mmCIF file with all atom_site columns, C-alpha atoms in Angstrom:
data_model
loop_
_atom_site.group_PDB
_atom_site.id
_atom_site.type_symbol
_atom_site.label_atom_id
_atom_site.label_alt_id
_atom_site.label_comp_id
_atom_site.label_asym_id
_atom_site.label_entity_id
_atom_site.label_seq_id
_atom_site.pdbx_PDB_ins_code
_atom_site.Cartn_x
_atom_site.Cartn_y
_atom_site.Cartn_z
_atom_site.occupancy
_atom_site.B_iso_or_equiv
_atom_site.pdbx_formal_charge
_atom_site.auth_seq_id
_atom_site.auth_comp_id
_atom_site.auth_asym_id
_atom_site.auth_atom_id
_atom_site.pdbx_PDB_model_num
ATOM 1   C CA . MET A 1 1   ? 28.605 -28.872 -52.310 1.00 67.00 ? 1   MET A CA 1
ATOM 2   C CA . ALA A 1 2   ? 27.280 -26.144 -50.022 1.00 76.00 ? 2   ALA A CA 1
ATOM 3   C CA . TYR A 1 3   ? 28.865 -25.605 -46.621 1.00 77.00 ? 3   TYR A CA 1
ATOM 4   C CA . PHE A 1 4   ? 26.768 -25.761 -43.448 1.00 82.00 ? 4   PHE A CA 1
ATOM 5   C CA . PRO A 1 5   ? 26.775 -22.503 -41.453 1.00 82.00 ? 5   PRO A CA 1
ATOM 6   C CA . LEU A 1 6   ? 27.891 -23.111 -37.896 1.00 85.00 ? 6   LEU A CA 1
ATOM 7   C CA . PHE A 1 7   ? 28.306 -20.468 -35.210 1.00 89.00 ? 7   PHE A CA 1
ATOM 8   C CA . VAL A 1 8   ? 31.050 -21.448 -32.765 1.00 91.00 ? 8   VAL A CA 1
ATOM 9   C CA . ASN A 1 9   ? 32.017 -20.028 -29.377 1.00 93.00 ? 9   ASN A CA 1
ATOM 10  C CA . LEU A 1 10  ? 35.670 -18.972 -29.728 1.00 94.00 ? 10  LEU A CA 1
ATOM 11  C CA . GLU A 1 11  ? 35.869 -17.095 -26.441 1.00 92.00 ? 11  GLU A CA 1
ATOM 12  C CA . ASN A 1 12  ? 38.401 -19.450 -24.823 1.00 91.00 ? 12  ASN A CA 1
ATOM 13  C CA . LYS A 1 13  ? 39.912 -20.840 -27.999 1.00 94.00 ? 13  LYS A CA 1
ATOM 14  C CA . LYS A 1 14  ? 43.307 -20.291 -29.592 1.00 96.00 ? 14  LYS A CA 1
ATOM 15  C CA . ILE A 1 15  ? 43.316 -19.241 -33.217 1.00 97.00 ? 15  ILE A CA 1
ATOM 16  C CA . LEU A 1 16  ? 46.522 -19.420 -35.240 1.00 98.00 ? 16  LEU A CA 1
ATOM 17  C CA . ILE A 1 17  ? 47.063 -17.306 -38.341 1.00 98.00 ? 17  ILE A CA 1
ATOM 18  C CA . VAL A 1 18  ? 50.192 -17.964 -40.376 1.00 98.00 ? 18  VAL A CA 1
ATOM 19  C CA . GLY A 1 19  ? 51.016 -14.980 -42.560 1.00 97.00 ? 19  GLY A CA 1
ATOM 20  C CA . GLY A 1 20  ? 51.310 -11.264 -42.028 1.00 96.00 ? 20  GLY A CA 1
ATOM 21  C CA . GLY A 1 21  ? 49.900 -9.773  -45.221 1.00 96.00 ? 21  GLY A CA 1
ATOM 22  C CA . THR A 1 22  ? 46.601 -8.336  -46.407 1.00 94.00 ? 22  THR A CA 1
ATOM 23  C CA . ILE A 1 23  ? 44.510 -11.509 -46.186 1.00 94.00 ? 23  ILE A CA 1
ATOM 24  C CA . ALA A 1 24  ? 45.941 -12.468 -42.797 1.00 97.00 ? 24  ALA A CA 1
ATOM 25  C CA . GLU A 1 25  ? 45.254 -8.972  -41.454 1.00 96.00 ? 25  GLU A CA 1
ATOM 26  C CA . ARG A 1 26  ? 41.689 -8.964  -42.766 1.00 93.00 ? 26  ARG A CA 1
ATOM 27  C CA . ARG A 1 27  ? 40.965 -12.363 -41.219 1.00 94.00 ? 27  ARG A CA 1
ATOM 28  C CA . ALA A 1 28  ? 42.620 -11.447 -37.924 1.00 95.00 ? 28  ALA A CA 1
ATOM 29  C CA . ARG A 1 29  ? 40.570 -8.250  -37.775 1.00 93.00 ? 29  ARG A CA 1
ATOM 30  C CA . THR A 1 30  ? 37.374 -10.233 -38.417 1.00 91.00 ? 30  THR A CA 1
ATOM 31  C CA . ILE A 1 31  ? 37.966 -13.019 -35.905 1.00 93.00 ? 31  ILE A CA 1
ATOM 32  C CA . LEU A 1 32  ? 39.585 -11.004 -33.112 1.00 93.00 ? 32  LEU A CA 1
ATOM 33  C CA . PRO A 1 33  ? 36.319 -9.768  -31.507 1.00 90.00 ? 33  PRO A CA 1
ATOM 34  C CA . PHE A 1 34  ? 35.190 -13.388 -31.125 1.00 91.00 ? 34  PHE A CA 1
ATOM 35  C CA . ALA A 1 35  ? 38.378 -15.217 -30.128 1.00 91.00 ? 35  ALA A CA 1
ATOM 36  C CA . GLY A 1 36  ? 40.042 -15.720 -26.786 1.00 84.00 ? 36  GLY A CA 1
ATOM 37  C CA . GLU A 1 37  ? 43.503 -15.512 -28.285 1.00 91.00 ? 37  GLU A CA 1
ATOM 38  C CA . VAL A 1 38  ? 44.755 -14.928 -31.810 1.00 96.00 ? 38  VAL A CA 1
ATOM 39  C CA . THR A 1 39  ? 48.384 -15.622 -32.639 1.00 97.00 ? 39  THR A CA 1
ATOM 40  C CA . VAL A 1 40  ? 49.896 -14.383 -35.893 1.00 97.00 ? 40  VAL A CA 1
ATOM 41  C CA . ILE A 1 41  ? 53.145 -15.927 -37.081 1.00 98.00 ? 41  ILE A CA 1
ATOM 42  C CA . ALA A 1 42  ? 54.932 -14.248 -39.983 1.00 97.00 ? 42  ALA A CA 1
ATOM 43  C CA . LYS A 1 43  ? 58.454 -13.417 -41.039 1.00 96.00 ? 43  LYS A CA 1
ATOM 44  C CA . GLU A 1 44  ? 57.227 -9.982  -42.126 1.00 94.00 ? 44  GLU A CA 1
ATOM 45  C CA . LEU A 1 45  ? 54.163 -7.913  -41.250 1.00 95.00 ? 45  LEU A CA 1
ATOM 46  C CA . SER A 1 46  ? 52.244 -5.588  -43.523 1.00 95.00 ? 46  SER A CA 1
ATOM 47  C CA . GLU A 1 47  ? 51.639 -2.048  -42.301 1.00 95.00 ? 47  GLU A CA 1
ATOM 48  C CA . ALA A 1 48  ? 47.962 -2.970  -41.856 1.00 95.00 ? 48  ALA A CA 1
ATOM 49  C CA . MET A 1 49  ? 48.899 -5.918  -39.600 1.00 95.00 ? 49  MET A CA 1
ATOM 50  C CA . LYS A 1 50  ? 51.175 -3.647  -37.537 1.00 94.00 ? 50  LYS A CA 1
ATOM 51  C CA . GLN A 1 51  ? 48.291 -1.196  -37.202 1.00 94.00 ? 51  GLN A CA 1
ATOM 52  C CA . LEU A 1 52  ? 45.931 -3.989  -36.130 1.00 94.00 ? 52  LEU A CA 1
ATOM 53  C CA . SER A 1 53  ? 48.436 -5.095  -33.527 1.00 93.00 ? 53  SER A CA 1
ATOM 54  C CA . ALA A 1 54  ? 48.569 -1.564  -32.094 1.00 93.00 ? 54  ALA A CA 1
ATOM 55  C CA . GLU A 1 55  ? 44.758 -1.284  -32.093 1.00 92.00 ? 55  GLU A CA 1
ATOM 56  C CA . ALA A 1 56  ? 44.376 -4.660  -30.370 1.00 92.00 ? 56  ALA A CA 1
ATOM 57  C CA . GLU A 1 57  ? 46.829 -3.624  -27.676 1.00 89.00 ? 57  GLU A CA 1
ATOM 58  C CA . GLU A 1 58  ? 44.919 -0.370  -27.064 1.00 89.00 ? 58  GLU A CA 1
ATOM 59  C CA . GLU A 1 59  ? 41.618 -2.267  -26.840 1.00 87.00 ? 59  GLU A CA 1
ATOM 60  C CA . GLY A 1 60  ? 43.019 -4.992  -24.593 1.00 84.00 ? 60  GLY A CA 1
ATOM 61  C CA . ARG A 1 61  ? 42.393 -7.768  -27.107 1.00 85.00 ? 61  ARG A CA 1
ATOM 62  C CA . ARG A 1 62  ? 44.580 -10.845 -27.089 1.00 88.00 ? 62  ARG A CA 1
ATOM 63  C CA . LEU A 1 63  ? 46.608 -10.656 -30.307 1.00 94.00 ? 63  LEU A CA 1
ATOM 64  C CA . ARG A 1 64  ? 50.101 -12.131 -30.181 1.00 94.00 ? 64  ARG A CA 1
ATOM 65  C CA . ILE A 1 65  ? 52.505 -11.410 -33.017 1.00 96.00 ? 65  ILE A CA 1
ATOM 66  C CA . LEU A 1 66  ? 55.490 -13.712 -33.523 1.00 97.00 ? 66  LEU A CA 1
ATOM 67  C CA . CYS A 1 67  ? 57.883 -12.448 -36.215 1.00 96.00 ? 67  CYS A CA 1
ATOM 68  C CA . ARG A 1 68  ? 59.478 -15.668 -37.371 1.00 97.00 ? 68  ARG A CA 1
ATOM 69  C CA . ALA A 1 69  ? 58.957 -18.678 -39.620 1.00 97.00 ? 69  ALA A CA 1
ATOM 70  C CA . PHE A 1 70  ? 56.146 -21.162 -38.940 1.00 97.00 ? 70  PHE A CA 1
ATOM 71  C CA . ASP A 1 71  ? 57.085 -24.332 -37.053 1.00 96.00 ? 71  ASP A CA 1
ATOM 72  C CA . GLU A 1 72  ? 54.851 -27.392 -36.770 1.00 96.00 ? 72  GLU A CA 1
ATOM 73  C CA . GLN A 1 73  ? 54.970 -27.038 -32.972 1.00 96.00 ? 73  GLN A CA 1
ATOM 74  C CA . ASP A 1 74  ? 52.976 -23.804 -33.394 1.00 96.00 ? 74  ASP A CA 1
ATOM 75  C CA . LEU A 1 75  ? 49.903 -25.959 -33.990 1.00 97.00 ? 75  LEU A CA 1
ATOM 76  C CA . ALA A 1 76  ? 49.883 -27.229 -30.397 1.00 94.00 ? 76  ALA A CA 1
ATOM 77  C CA . SER A 1 77  ? 46.600 -26.318 -28.667 1.00 92.00 ? 77  SER A CA 1
ATOM 78  C CA . SER A 1 78  ? 45.224 -24.440 -31.702 1.00 96.00 ? 78  SER A CA 1
ATOM 79  C CA . PHE A 1 79  ? 41.485 -24.715 -32.213 1.00 97.00 ? 79  PHE A CA 1
ATOM 80  C CA . LEU A 1 80  ? 41.470 -23.260 -35.760 1.00 96.00 ? 80  LEU A CA 1
ATOM 81  C CA . VAL A 1 81  ? 44.284 -22.461 -38.158 1.00 98.00 ? 81  VAL A CA 1
ATOM 82  C CA . LEU A 1 82  ? 44.284 -19.968 -41.012 1.00 98.00 ? 82  LEU A CA 1
ATOM 83  C CA . ALA A 1 83  ? 47.082 -20.493 -43.545 1.00 98.00 ? 83  ALA A CA 1
ATOM 84  C CA . CYS A 1 84  ? 47.390 -17.047 -45.126 1.00 97.00 ? 84  CYS A CA 1
ATOM 85  C CA . THR A 1 85  ? 50.918 -16.819 -46.486 1.00 97.00 ? 85  THR A CA 1
ATOM 86  C CA . ASP A 1 86  ? 51.816 -15.880 -50.048 1.00 94.00 ? 86  ASP A CA 1
ATOM 87  C CA . ASP A 1 87  ? 53.416 -19.340 -50.407 1.00 96.00 ? 87  ASP A CA 1
ATOM 88  C CA . GLY A 1 88  ? 50.821 -21.829 -51.636 1.00 95.00 ? 88  GLY A CA 1
ATOM 89  C CA . ASP A 1 89  ? 53.053 -24.821 -50.881 1.00 97.00 ? 89  ASP A CA 1
ATOM 90  C CA . LEU A 1 90  ? 53.525 -23.681 -47.296 1.00 97.00 ? 90  LEU A CA 1
ATOM 91  C CA . ASN A 1 91  ? 49.782 -23.115 -46.912 1.00 97.00 ? 91  ASN A CA 1
ATOM 92  C CA . SER A 1 92  ? 49.118 -26.657 -48.196 1.00 97.00 ? 92  SER A CA 1
ATOM 93  C CA . ALA A 1 93  ? 51.718 -28.122 -45.840 1.00 98.00 ? 93  ALA A CA 1
ATOM 94  C CA . ILE A 1 94  ? 50.125 -26.310 -42.887 1.00 98.00 ? 94  ILE A CA 1
ATOM 95  C CA . VAL A 1 95  ? 46.698 -27.692 -43.814 1.00 98.00 ? 95  VAL A CA 1
ATOM 96  C CA . ARG A 1 96  ? 48.118 -31.241 -44.086 1.00 97.00 ? 96  ARG A CA 1
ATOM 97  C CA . LYS A 1 97  ? 49.712 -30.933 -40.625 1.00 98.00 ? 97  LYS A CA 1
ATOM 98  C CA . CYS A 1 98  ? 46.436 -29.615 -39.210 1.00 98.00 ? 98  CYS A CA 1
ATOM 99  C CA . ARG A 1 99  ? 44.468 -32.525 -40.664 1.00 97.00 ? 99  ARG A CA 1
ATOM 100 C CA . GLU A 1 100 ? 46.939 -34.993 -39.117 1.00 97.00 ? 100 GLU A CA 1
ATOM 101 C CA . ARG A 1 101 ? 46.139 -33.386 -35.753 1.00 97.00 ? 101 ARG A CA 1
ATOM 102 C CA . GLY A 1 102 ? 42.385 -32.999 -36.317 1.00 97.00 ? 102 GLY A CA 1
ATOM 103 C CA . ILE A 1 103 ? 42.541 -29.194 -36.391 1.00 98.00 ? 103 ILE A CA 1
ATOM 104 C CA . PRO A 1 104 ? 40.163 -27.449 -38.826 1.00 97.00 ? 104 PRO A CA 1
ATOM 105 C CA . ALA A 1 105 ? 42.143 -25.311 -41.252 1.00 97.00 ? 105 ALA A CA 1
ATOM 106 C CA . ASN A 1 106 ? 41.572 -22.735 -43.966 1.00 95.00 ? 106 ASN A CA 1
ATOM 107 C CA . ASN A 1 107 ? 43.980 -22.306 -46.871 1.00 96.00 ? 107 ASN A CA 1
ATOM 108 C CA . CYS A 1 108 ? 43.567 -18.828 -48.318 1.00 93.00 ? 108 CYS A CA 1
ATOM 109 C CA . SER A 1 109 ? 45.211 -19.908 -51.573 1.00 91.00 ? 109 SER A CA 1
ATOM 110 C CA . ASP A 1 110 ? 43.184 -23.076 -52.297 1.00 91.00 ? 110 ASP A CA 1
ATOM 111 C CA . LYS A 1 111 ? 39.484 -23.361 -51.496 1.00 87.00 ? 111 LYS A CA 1
ATOM 112 C CA . GLU A 1 112 ? 39.650 -27.122 -52.098 1.00 90.00 ? 112 GLU A CA 1
ATOM 113 C CA . GLU A 1 113 ? 41.868 -27.405 -49.020 1.00 93.00 ? 113 GLU A CA 1
ATOM 114 C CA . CYS A 1 114 ? 39.520 -25.517 -46.686 1.00 92.00 ? 114 CYS A CA 1
ATOM 115 C CA . ASP A 1 115 ? 37.699 -27.264 -43.866 1.00 93.00 ? 115 ASP A CA 1
ATOM 116 C CA . PHE A 1 116 ? 35.699 -24.068 -43.418 1.00 90.00 ? 116 PHE A CA 1
ATOM 117 C CA . PHE A 1 117 ? 35.252 -20.777 -45.210 1.00 85.00 ? 117 PHE A CA 1
ATOM 118 C CA . PHE A 1 118 ? 35.578 -17.322 -43.776 1.00 81.00 ? 118 PHE A CA 1
ATOM 119 C CA . PRO A 1 119 ? 32.153 -15.706 -44.202 1.00 85.00 ? 119 PRO A CA 1
ATOM 120 C CA . GLY A 1 120 ? 31.186 -12.231 -45.158 1.00 84.00 ? 120 GLY A CA 1
ATOM 121 C CA . LEU A 1 121 ? 30.170 -10.983 -41.728 1.00 89.00 ? 121 LEU A CA 1
ATOM 122 C CA . ILE A 1 122 ? 27.903 -8.469  -40.087 1.00 90.00 ? 122 ILE A CA 1
ATOM 123 C CA . TYR A 1 123 ? 28.417 -7.997  -36.354 1.00 90.00 ? 123 TYR A CA 1
ATOM 124 C CA . LYS A 1 124 ? 26.016 -5.607  -34.660 1.00 87.00 ? 124 LYS A CA 1
ATOM 125 C CA . ASP A 1 125 ? 25.984 -6.737  -31.057 1.00 83.00 ? 125 ASP A CA 1
ATOM 126 C CA . PRO A 1 126 ? 24.101 -8.913  -30.254 1.00 84.00 ? 126 PRO A CA 1
ATOM 127 C CA . PHE A 1 127 ? 23.464 -9.882  -33.891 1.00 86.00 ? 127 PHE A CA 1
ATOM 128 C CA . VAL A 1 128 ? 25.952 -11.871 -35.943 1.00 90.00 ? 128 VAL A CA 1
ATOM 129 C CA . VAL A 1 129 ? 25.107 -12.719 -39.540 1.00 91.00 ? 129 VAL A CA 1
ATOM 130 C CA . GLY A 1 130 ? 27.421 -14.697 -41.825 1.00 90.00 ? 130 GLY A CA 1
ATOM 131 C CA . PHE A 1 131 ? 27.314 -15.021 -45.611 1.00 89.00 ? 131 PHE A CA 1
ATOM 132 C CA . THR A 1 132 ? 28.986 -17.501 -47.923 1.00 84.00 ? 132 THR A CA 1
ATOM 133 C CA . ALA A 1 133 ? 28.545 -18.982 -51.363 1.00 80.00 ? 133 ALA A CA 1
ATOM 134 C CA . SER A 1 134 ? 30.748 -21.956 -50.427 1.00 74.00 ? 134 SER A CA 1
ATOM 135 C CA . GLY A 1 135 ? 33.875 -20.374 -51.855 1.00 72.00 ? 135 GLY A CA 1
ATOM 136 C CA . LYS A 1 136 ? 32.255 -18.971 -54.999 1.00 76.00 ? 136 LYS A CA 1
ATOM 137 C CA . ALA A 1 137 ? 30.691 -15.672 -56.112 1.00 81.00 ? 137 ALA A CA 1
ATOM 138 C CA . HIS A 1 138 ? 32.634 -13.474 -53.682 1.00 82.00 ? 138 HIS A CA 1
ATOM 139 C CA . GLY A 1 139 ? 31.381 -10.267 -55.312 1.00 87.00 ? 139 GLY A CA 1
ATOM 140 C CA . GLN A 1 140 ? 27.738 -11.287 -54.978 1.00 91.00 ? 140 GLN A CA 1
ATOM 141 C CA . VAL A 1 141 ? 28.255 -12.304 -51.361 1.00 88.00 ? 141 VAL A CA 1
ATOM 142 C CA . LYS A 1 142 ? 29.775 -8.886  -50.665 1.00 89.00 ? 142 LYS A CA 1
ATOM 143 C CA . ARG A 1 143 ? 26.843 -7.051  -52.275 1.00 93.00 ? 143 ARG A CA 1
ATOM 144 C CA . ILE A 1 144 ? 24.275 -9.170  -50.411 1.00 92.00 ? 144 ILE A CA 1
ATOM 145 C CA . ARG A 1 145 ? 26.112 -8.559  -47.135 1.00 91.00 ? 145 ARG A CA 1
ATOM 146 C CA . GLU A 1 146 ? 26.194 -4.802  -47.741 1.00 93.00 ? 146 GLU A CA 1
ATOM 147 C CA . LYS A 1 147 ? 22.460 -4.645  -48.586 1.00 94.00 ? 147 LYS A CA 1
ATOM 148 C CA . THR A 1 148 ? 21.603 -6.777  -45.554 1.00 92.00 ? 148 THR A CA 1
ATOM 149 C CA . GLU A 1 149 ? 23.703 -4.526  -43.322 1.00 92.00 ? 149 GLU A CA 1
ATOM 150 C CA . GLN A 1 150 ? 21.724 -1.498  -44.539 1.00 92.00 ? 150 GLN A CA 1
ATOM 151 C CA . ILE A 1 151 ? 18.473 -3.256  -43.665 1.00 91.00 ? 151 ILE A CA 1
ATOM 152 C CA . ILE A 1 152 ? 19.743 -4.264  -40.208 1.00 91.00 ? 152 ILE A CA 1
ATOM 153 C CA . ASP A 1 153 ? 20.931 -0.707  -39.518 1.00 90.00 ? 153 ASP A CA 1
ATOM 154 C CA . GLU A 1 154 ? 17.544 0.720   -40.493 1.00 90.00 ? 154 GLU A CA 1
ATOM 155 C CA . ILE A 1 155 ? 15.650 -1.748  -38.312 1.00 89.00 ? 155 ILE A CA 1
ATOM 156 C CA . MET A 1 156 ? 18.007 -1.308  -35.334 1.00 88.00 ? 156 MET A CA 1
ATOM 157 C CA . HIS A 1 157 ? 17.562 2.456   -35.488 1.00 86.00 ? 157 HIS A CA 1
ATOM 158 C CA . GLY A 1 158 ? 13.785 2.217   -35.311 1.00 81.00 ? 158 GLY A CA 1
ATOM 159 C CA . GLY A 1 159 ? 12.910 2.396   -38.965 1.00 66.00 ? 159 GLY A CA 1
ATOM 160 C CA . GLU A 1 160 ? 11.709 -0.128  -41.439 1.00 62.00 ? 160 GLU A CA 1
ATOM 161 C CA . PRO A 1 161 ? 13.731 -0.955  -44.545 1.00 58.00 ? 161 PRO A CA 1
ATOM 162 C CA . ASP A 1 162 ? 12.625 0.581   -47.813 1.00 54.00 ? 162 ASP A CA 1
ATOM 163 C CA . GLN A 1 163 ? 10.540 -1.785  -49.865 1.00 51.00 ? 163 GLN A CA 1
#
C-alpha cells in the first residue's frame, strides 16, 4: 500500500530519537530545521552525531542529547518517535510503547513497524518537497530527488531546466 504524503507543522512539537548512530544522526539532521525540539537518547554517540550537536548549538537549534539508556518515561509529551538503535528488539519495543500511547513511530530496522516513513527531502525555503516509494526502491527515490533538486535550483536561479 502507498503512504499518503502529509506535511505537518513541527514548530512546537517534541521529537524523540532513540539511537546515536548514522541513521539517527541523518534523521536528526533532516528533521531539526522543522522541529521545535529534538531529543536524542543514546548510550553512545557517533562522531557525526557529536558534530551535529555542536552545529545545532552554534545555530541555536533545540537539540538535546541524553547519553543514557532509553526509558519508557522518555515518551511523555513526544509528538513523533524515531527508533534508530542498532538493536531491532529495542526498536520494536519502542514502537509498541508508542502505539499504546497513540504516538506515531518509525522503526529504522523494520518498515512493517513504521507509522510513517522518512522521505527523501528537498528544502529550499520556502519550498519543501518530499519523496517516498512507501519504503521501497530507496535508490530510485534518491535519484529522483537529486534530479528534481537540480530542476528546482535552475528554476530558482532564473533559468529553465534543460529539456
